[in-house]
Amino acid sequence: MAFVGDYAASEPTAEAVAALPGRVALEFGAPWCGHCQAAQPALAQALQARGDATHLKVEDGKGRPLGRAYRVKLWPTLVLLRDGQEVARVVRPREAADLADALARWDAAPPAQVENVSG
């Protein structure tokens, strides 16, 4: 998967994200967020190894419906989806190791399982 460095110009709807087939890494954050900036190297390293997945980088903030639909409280939050179902979540990863467990679950877990991992 190509790691997306910039936030999407327009926010997709929750329905559009849920309709995406296969594996989707949905990253929430803000360009001015220090935690988001610090997490970028770890996210890039972890996500580039998964060539068949889609990476969506969405700017979040007050009143943003997609972030509310996924109950995002802190940035960055990485929601890992398979066929529209959340299978893992990582909040504020600091290094690639913080992502390893969630990515392993994403690779192996059936869509019905939801796992939360906080970094």
CSV table of N, CA and C in Angstrom, one decimal, residues 14-86:
chain,number,residue,atom,x,y,z
A,14,ALA,N,-19.1,7.8,6.2
A,14,ALA,CA,-19.0,6.6,6.9
A,14,ALA,C,-19.5,5.4,6.1
A,15,GLU,N,-20.5,5.7,5.3
A,15,GLU,CA,-21.1,4.7,4.4
A,15,GLU,C,-20.1,4.3,3.3
A,16,ALA,N,-19.4,5.3,2.8
A,16,ALA,CA,-18.4,5.0,1.7
A,16,ALA,C,-17.3,4.2,2.2
A,17,VAL,N,-16.8,4.6,3.4
A,17,VAL,CA,-15.7,3.8,4.0
A,17,VAL,C,-16.1,2.4,4.3
A,18,ALA,N,-17.3,2.2,4.9
A,18,ALA,CA,-17.8,0.8,5.2
A,18,ALA,C,-18.0,0.0,3.9
A,19,ALA,N,-18.2,0.6,2.8
A,19,ALA,CA,-18.4,-0.1,1.5
A,19,ALA,C,-17.1,-0.5,0.9
A,20,LEU,N,-15.9,0.0,1.3
A,20,LEU,CA,-14.7,-0.3,0.7
A,20,LEU,C,-14.3,-1.8,1.0
A,21,PRO,N,-14.0,-2.5,-0.1
A,21,PRO,CA,-13.6,-3.9,0.1
A,21,PRO,C,-12.2,-4.1,0.6
A,22,GLY,N,-12.0,-5.2,1.2
A,22,GLY,CA,-10.6,-5.6,1.7
A,22,GLY,C,-10.2,-4.8,2.9
A,23,ARG,N,-8.8,-4.6,3.0
A,23,ARG,CA,-8.3,-4.0,4.2
A,23,ARG,C,-8.1,-2.5,3.9
A,24,VAL,N,-8.6,-1.7,4.9
A,24,VAL,CA,-8.5,-0.3,4.9
A,24,VAL,C,-7.9,0.2,6.2
A,25,ALA,N,-6.8,1.0,6.1
A,25,ALA,CA,-6.3,1.7,7.3
A,25,ALA,C,-6.8,3.1,7.3
A,26,LEU,N,-7.7,3.4,8.2
A,26,LEU,CA,-8.3,4.7,8.3
A,26,LEU,C,-7.6,5.5,9.4
A,27,GLU,N,-6.8,6.5,9.0
A,27,GLU,CA,-6.0,7.3,10.0
A,27,GLU,C,-6.7,8.7,10.2
A,28,PHE,N,-7.0,9.0,11.5
A,28,PHE,CA,-7.5,10.3,11.9
A,28,PHE,C,-6.5,11.1,12.6
A,29,GLY,N,-6.5,12.4,12.3
A,29,GLY,CA,-5.5,13.3,12.9
A,29,GLY,C,-5.8,14.7,12.4
A,30,ALA,N,-4.7,15.5,12.6
A,30,ALA,CA,-4.8,16.9,12.1
A,30,ALA,C,-3.3,17.3,11.8
A,31,PRO,N,-3.2,18.2,10.7
A,31,PRO,CA,-1.8,18.5,10.3
A,31,PRO,C,-1.0,19.3,11.3
A,32,TRP,N,-1.7,20.0,12.2
A,32,TRP,CA,-1.0,20.7,13.3
A,32,TRP,C,-0.7,19.9,14.6
A,33,CYS,N,-1.2,18.7,14.6
A,33,CYS,CA,-1.1,17.9,15.8
A,33,CYS,C,0.3,17.3,16.0
A,34,GLY,N,1.0,17.6,17.0
A,34,GLY,CA,2.3,17.1,17.3
A,34,GLY,C,2.4,15.6,17.4
A,35,HIS,N,1.4,15.0,18.1
A,35,HIS,CA,1.4,13.5,18.2
A,35,HIS,C,1.2,12.9,16.8
A,36,CYS,N,0.4,13.5,15.9
A,36,CYS,CA,0.2,13.0,14.6
A,36,CYS,C,1.5,13.1,13.8
A,37,GLN,N,2.2,14.2,13.9
A,37,GLN,CA,3.5,14.4,13.2
A,37,GLN,C,4.5,13.4,13.7
A,38,ALA,N,4.6,13.2,15.0
A,38,ALA,CA,5.6,12.2,15.5
A,38,ALA,C,5.3,10.8,15.1
A,39,ALA,N,4.0,10.5,14.9
A,39,ALA,CA,3.7,9.1,14.6
A,39,ALA,C,3.9,8.7,13.1
A,40,GLN,N,4.1,9.7,12.3
A,40,GLN,CA,4.2,9.4,10.8
A,40,GLN,C,5.3,8.4,10.4
A,41,PRO,N,6.5,8.5,10.9
A,41,PRO,CA,7.5,7.5,10.5
A,41,PRO,C,7.1,6.1,10.9
A,42,ALA,N,6.5,5.9,12.1
A,42,ALA,CA,6.1,4.5,12.5
A,42,ALA,C,4.9,4.1,11.6
A,43,LEU,N,4.0,4.9,11.3
A,43,LEU,CA,2.8,4.6,10.5
A,43,LEU,C,3.3,4.2,9.1
A,44,ALA,N,4.2,5.0,8.5
A,44,ALA,CA,4.7,4.8,7.2
A,44,ALA,C,5.4,3.4,7.1
A,45,GLN,N,6.2,3.2,8.1
A,45,GLN,CA,7.0,1.9,8.1
A,45,GLN,C,6.0,0.7,8.2
A,46,ALA,N,5.0,0.8,9.0
A,46,ALA,CA,4.1,-0.3,9.2
A,46,ALA,C,3.2,-0.5,8.0
A,47,LEU,N,2.7,0.6,7.5
A,47,LEU,CA,1.7,0.4,6.4
A,47,LEU,C,2.3,0.1,5.0
A,48,GLN,N,3.5,0.6,4.8
A,48,GLN,CA,4.1,0.3,3.5
A,48,GLN,C,4.3,-1.2,3.2
A,49,ALA,N,4.4,-2.0,4.2
A,49,ALA,CA,4.6,-3.4,4.1
A,49,ALA,C,3.3,-4.2,3.7
A,50,ARG,N,2.2,-3.5,3.6
A,50,ARG,CA,0.9,-4.2,3.3
A,50,ARG,C,0.4,-3.6,2.0
A,51,GLY,N,0.9,-4.2,0.9
A,51,GLY,CA,0.6,-3.6,-0.4
A,51,GLY,C,-0.8,-3.8,-0.9
A,52,ASP,N,-1.6,-4.6,-0.3
A,52,ASP,CA,-3.0,-4.8,-0.8
A,52,ASP,C,-4.0,-4.0,-0.1
A,53,ALA,N,-3.6,-3.2,0.8
A,53,ALA,CA,-4.5,-2.4,1.7
A,53,ALA,C,-4.6,-0.9,1.2
A,54,THR,N,-5.7,-0.3,1.6
A,54,THR,CA,-5.9,1.1,1.2
A,54,THR,C,-5.7,1.9,2.5
A,55,HIS,N,-4.9,3.1,2.3
A,55,HIS,CA,-4.7,4.0,3.5
A,55,HIS,C,-5.5,5.3,3.2
A,56,LEU,N,-6.4,5.6,4.1
A,56,LEU,CA,-7.1,6.9,4.0
A,56,LEU,C,-6.7,7.7,5.2
A,57,LYS,N,-6.2,8.9,4.9
A,57,LYS,CA,-5.8,9.8,6.0
A,57,LYS,C,-6.8,11.0,6.0
A,58,VAL,N,-7.5,11.0,7.2
A,58,VAL,CA,-8.6,12.0,7.3
A,58,VAL,C,-8.4,13.0,8.4
A,59,GLU,N,-8.5,14.3,8.0
A,59,GLU,CA,-8.4,15.3,9.0
A,59,GLU,C,-9.6,15.3,9.9
A,60,ASP,N,-9.4,15.3,11.2
A,60,ASP,CA,-10.5,15.2,12.1
A,60,ASP,C,-10.6,16.5,12.9
A,61,GLY,N,-11.7,16.7,13.5
A,61,GLY,CA,-11.9,17.9,14.3
A,61,GLY,C,-13.3,18.0,14.8
A,62,LYS,N,-13.6,19.1,15.5
A,62,LYS,CA,-15.0,19.3,16.0
A,62,LYS,C,-16.0,19.4,14.8
A,63,GLY,N,-17.0,18.6,15.0
A,63,GLY,CA,-18.1,18.6,14.0
A,63,GLY,C,-17.8,17.7,12.7
A,64,ARG,N,-16.7,17.0,12.7
A,64,ARG,CA,-16.4,16.1,11.6
A,64,ARG,C,-17.1,14.8,11.7
A,65,PRO,N,-18.0,14.5,10.8
A,65,PRO,CA,-18.9,13.3,11.0
A,65,PRO,C,-18.2,12.0,11.0
A,66,LEU,N,-17.1,11.9,10.2
A,66,LEU,CA,-16.5,10.5,10.1
A,66,LEU,C,-15.8,10.2,11.4
A,67,GLY,N,-15.1,11.2,12.0
A,67,GLY,CA,-14.5,11.0,13.3
A,67,GLY,C,-15.5,10.6,14.4
A,68,ARG,N,-16.6,11.3,14.3
A,68,ARG,CA,-17.7,10.9,15.3
A,68,ARG,C,-18.2,9.5,15.1
A,69,ALA,N,-18.4,9.2,13.8
A,69,ALA,CA,-18.9,7.8,13.5
A,69,ALA,C,-18.0,6.7,14.0
A,70,TYR,N,-16.7,7.0,14.1
A,70,TYR,CA,-15.7,6.0,14.6
A,70,TYR,C,-15.3,6.3,16.0
A,71,ARG,N,-16.0,7.2,16.7
A,71,ARG,CA,-15.8,7.5,18.1
A,71,ARG,C,-14.3,7.9,18.4
A,72,VAL,N,-13.7,8.7,17.5
A,72,VAL,CA,-12.3,9.1,17.7
A,72,VAL,C,-12.3,10.2,18.8
A,73,LYS,N,-11.4,9.9,19.8
A,73,LYS,CA,-11.2,10.8,20.9
A,73,LYS,C,-9.9,11.5,20.9
A,74,LEU,N,-8.8,10.8,20.5
A,74,LEU,CA,-7.5,11.3,20.5
A,74,LEU,C,-6.8,11.1,19.2
A,75,TRP,N,-5.8,11.9,18.9
A,75,TRP,CA,-5.1,11.8,17.6
A,75,TRP,C,-3.7,11.4,17.8
A,76,PRO,N,-3.1,10.8,16.9
A,76,PRO,CA,-3.7,10.1,15.8
A,76,PRO,C,-4.4,8.8,16.3
A,77,THR,N,-5.4,8.4,15.6
A,77,THR,CA,-6.1,7.2,15.8
A,77,THR,C,-6.1,6.4,14.5
A,78,LEU,N,-5.6,5.2,14.5
A,78,LEU,CA,-5.6,4.4,13.3
A,78,LEU,C,-6.6,3.3,13.5
A,79,VAL,N,-7.7,3.3,12.6
A,79,VAL,CA,-8.7,2.3,12.7
A,79,VAL,C,-8.5,1.3,11.5
A,80,LEU,N,-8.3,0.0,11.8
A,80,LEU,CA,-8.0,-1.0,10.8
A,80,LEU,C,-9.3,-1.7,10.5
A,81,LEU,N,-9.7,-1.7,9.2
A,81,LEU,CA,-11.0,-2.3,8.8
A,81,LEU,C,-10.7,-3.4,7.8
A,82,ARG,N,-11.6,-4.4,7.8
A,82,ARG,CA,-11.6,-5.4,6.8
A,82,ARG,C,-13.0,-5.6,6.3
A,83,ASP,N,-13.2,-5.3,5.0
A,83,ASP,CA,-14.6,-5.4,4.4
A,83,ASP,C,-15.6,-4.5,5.2
A,84,GLY,N,-15.1,-3.3,5.6
A,84,GLY,CA,-16.0,-2.4,6.3
A,84,GLY,C,-16.2,-2.6,7.8
A,85,GLN,N,-15.6,-3.6,8.3
A,85,GLN,CA,-15.7,-3.9,9.8
A,85,GLN,C,-14.4,-3.6,10.5
A,86,GLU,N,-14.5,-2.9,11.6
A,86,GLU,CA,-13.3,-2.6,12.4
A,86,GLU,C,-12.8,-3.9,13.0
